[in-house]
XYZ file of C-alpha atoms in Angstrom:
165
model
C 103.373 79.803 75.740
C 104.620 76.589 75.343
C 106.418 74.685 78.118
C 107.722 70.702 77.047
C 109.529 69.039 79.115
C 112.453 67.384 77.138
C 112.722 64.010 78.986
C 109.406 63.197 78.569
C 107.682 64.788 75.891
C 104.571 66.568 78.334
C 103.888 69.877 77.121
C 101.732 72.238 78.733
C 100.172 75.465 76.352
C 99.727 78.529 78.713
C 97.091 81.061 76.601
C 99.263 84.596 76.859
C 99.306 87.600 74.569
C 101.675 90.289 73.855
C 101.091 92.738 76.219
C 101.030 90.570 78.969
C 103.165 91.923 81.850
C 106.380 90.215 83.331
C 104.166 89.964 86.141
C 101.233 88.170 84.704
C 103.651 85.875 83.303
C 105.798 85.081 86.118
C 102.317 84.045 87.886
C 101.405 82.011 85.234
C 104.550 79.865 85.358
C 104.454 79.311 89.000
C 101.073 78.318 88.650
C 101.063 76.154 85.912
C 104.419 74.350 86.239
C 106.041 74.716 89.337
C 103.315 74.093 91.190
C 102.156 70.941 89.603
C 106.468 69.640 88.178
C 108.401 71.969 90.760
C 111.205 74.293 89.861
C 113.100 72.951 86.515
C 116.786 72.639 86.640
C 116.944 74.151 83.159
C 114.921 75.802 80.500
C 115.814 76.215 76.985
C 113.831 79.520 75.823
C 113.466 81.389 72.423
C 114.698 85.318 72.972
C 111.536 86.933 73.140
C 112.303 89.997 75.769
C 110.190 88.744 78.381
C 112.488 85.639 78.855
C 115.755 87.671 77.964
C 114.667 90.376 80.776
C 117.130 91.066 84.105
C 113.656 90.356 86.245
C 113.384 86.558 84.587
C 117.271 85.535 84.528
C 116.993 86.841 88.413
C 114.459 85.000 89.484
C 115.766 81.841 87.734
C 118.716 82.395 89.261
C 117.165 82.772 92.678
C 115.010 79.388 92.004
C 118.396 77.875 91.197
C 117.093 77.300 87.466
C 120.035 77.650 84.781
C 118.831 79.425 81.264
C 120.045 78.651 78.133
C 118.491 80.965 75.569
C 118.554 79.718 71.605
C 120.203 80.752 68.616
C 118.876 83.173 67.043
C 117.719 82.178 62.674
C 118.653 78.418 64.656
C 115.478 77.080 65.053
C 117.396 73.047 65.522
C 118.194 74.742 68.818
C 114.696 74.505 69.962
C 113.904 71.418 67.761
C 111.564 70.011 70.317
C 109.572 73.246 70.940
C 108.836 74.173 67.671
C 107.449 70.905 66.733
C 105.121 70.998 69.678
C 104.223 74.439 68.608
C 103.445 73.183 64.932
C 101.598 69.813 66.702
C 99.318 72.574 68.855
C 98.875 74.903 65.542
C 97.314 71.549 63.942
C 95.425 70.900 66.712
C 93.156 74.205 66.897
C 92.880 74.501 63.190
C 90.943 71.338 64.032
C 89.430 72.858 66.592
C 88.379 75.868 65.159
C 86.869 74.458 62.369
C 84.589 72.551 64.137
C 83.904 75.091 67.401
C 84.468 78.504 65.324
C 85.117 80.891 67.810
C 85.993 79.657 71.640
C 88.411 77.666 70.753
C 90.644 79.092 73.699
C 87.786 77.224 76.147
C 89.277 73.794 74.185
C 92.650 74.482 75.111
C 93.123 72.321 77.921
C 91.482 69.426 75.927
C 93.899 69.876 72.971
C 96.642 70.017 75.865
C 95.148 66.514 77.188
C 94.877 65.227 74.025
C 98.231 65.535 72.876
C 99.554 64.866 76.465
C 97.676 61.033 76.175
C 98.890 61.026 72.412
C 101.299 58.250 71.478
C 105.205 59.373 70.611
C 107.394 58.037 68.503
C 110.584 59.437 70.035
C 109.740 58.008 73.449
C 107.458 55.449 72.542
C 104.844 55.783 74.779
C 102.760 58.933 75.405
C 103.829 61.629 77.496
C 101.340 60.642 80.257
C 101.960 57.119 79.866
C 106.425 58.036 80.434
C 105.058 60.492 83.688
C 102.523 58.246 85.490
C 103.162 54.887 83.915
C 99.903 54.347 82.173
C 97.619 56.428 79.722
C 94.452 58.588 81.219
C 91.172 57.976 80.638
C 89.578 60.247 78.183
C 86.919 62.816 78.672
C 83.818 61.731 77.674
C 81.874 64.862 77.051
C 83.293 68.140 75.180
C 80.479 70.189 74.863
C 79.582 73.336 76.610
C 77.306 72.827 79.524
C 74.009 74.322 77.997
C 74.474 73.145 74.466
C 71.951 70.356 73.200
C 74.043 67.227 74.077
C 73.691 63.601 72.725
C 72.548 61.256 74.687
C 73.880 56.926 74.898
C 76.054 55.418 72.332
C 75.550 59.012 70.038
C 77.553 60.860 72.471
C 80.752 58.309 72.338
C 80.622 58.339 68.449
C 80.084 62.099 68.548
C 83.110 62.367 71.228
C 85.301 60.156 69.237
C 84.626 62.295 65.909
C 85.979 65.377 68.046
C 89.236 63.662 69.093
C 89.756 62.034 65.683
C 89.163 65.164 64.177
C 91.913 66.750 67.056
């Protein structure tokens, strides 16, 4: 599930499966979005069966959120999300090239990189639009227990990975 704030261009990349239940998606929505940002005023969504369900519509109505569905076969009605998904796919391809299996483990860092990257449309990074400044980048992308570089080597290796993504 990809959630994009149209004002700041900030995004959340939440791993889900096509078989996830509405209960699971609702729990993820509350944990990942509502708990961090509050209840949205409106949501522009694709016509996935989960988001057109009576349950989802009633829940959003109870929360006071207006639901707008994108027009089928007209991706321009949800263009921001489509562009973000394309960028996410490109970033994940870079992870697969470098990390092989386990790209899911790096999804939070991919999200961080996306939100800390300059967006021409807002003339800032999404994190800057949200908080007034860029966030510091994580130093180490390696899995705990992996062979680690030290000193200047770690900076060089992580810079290469960040540039690649």
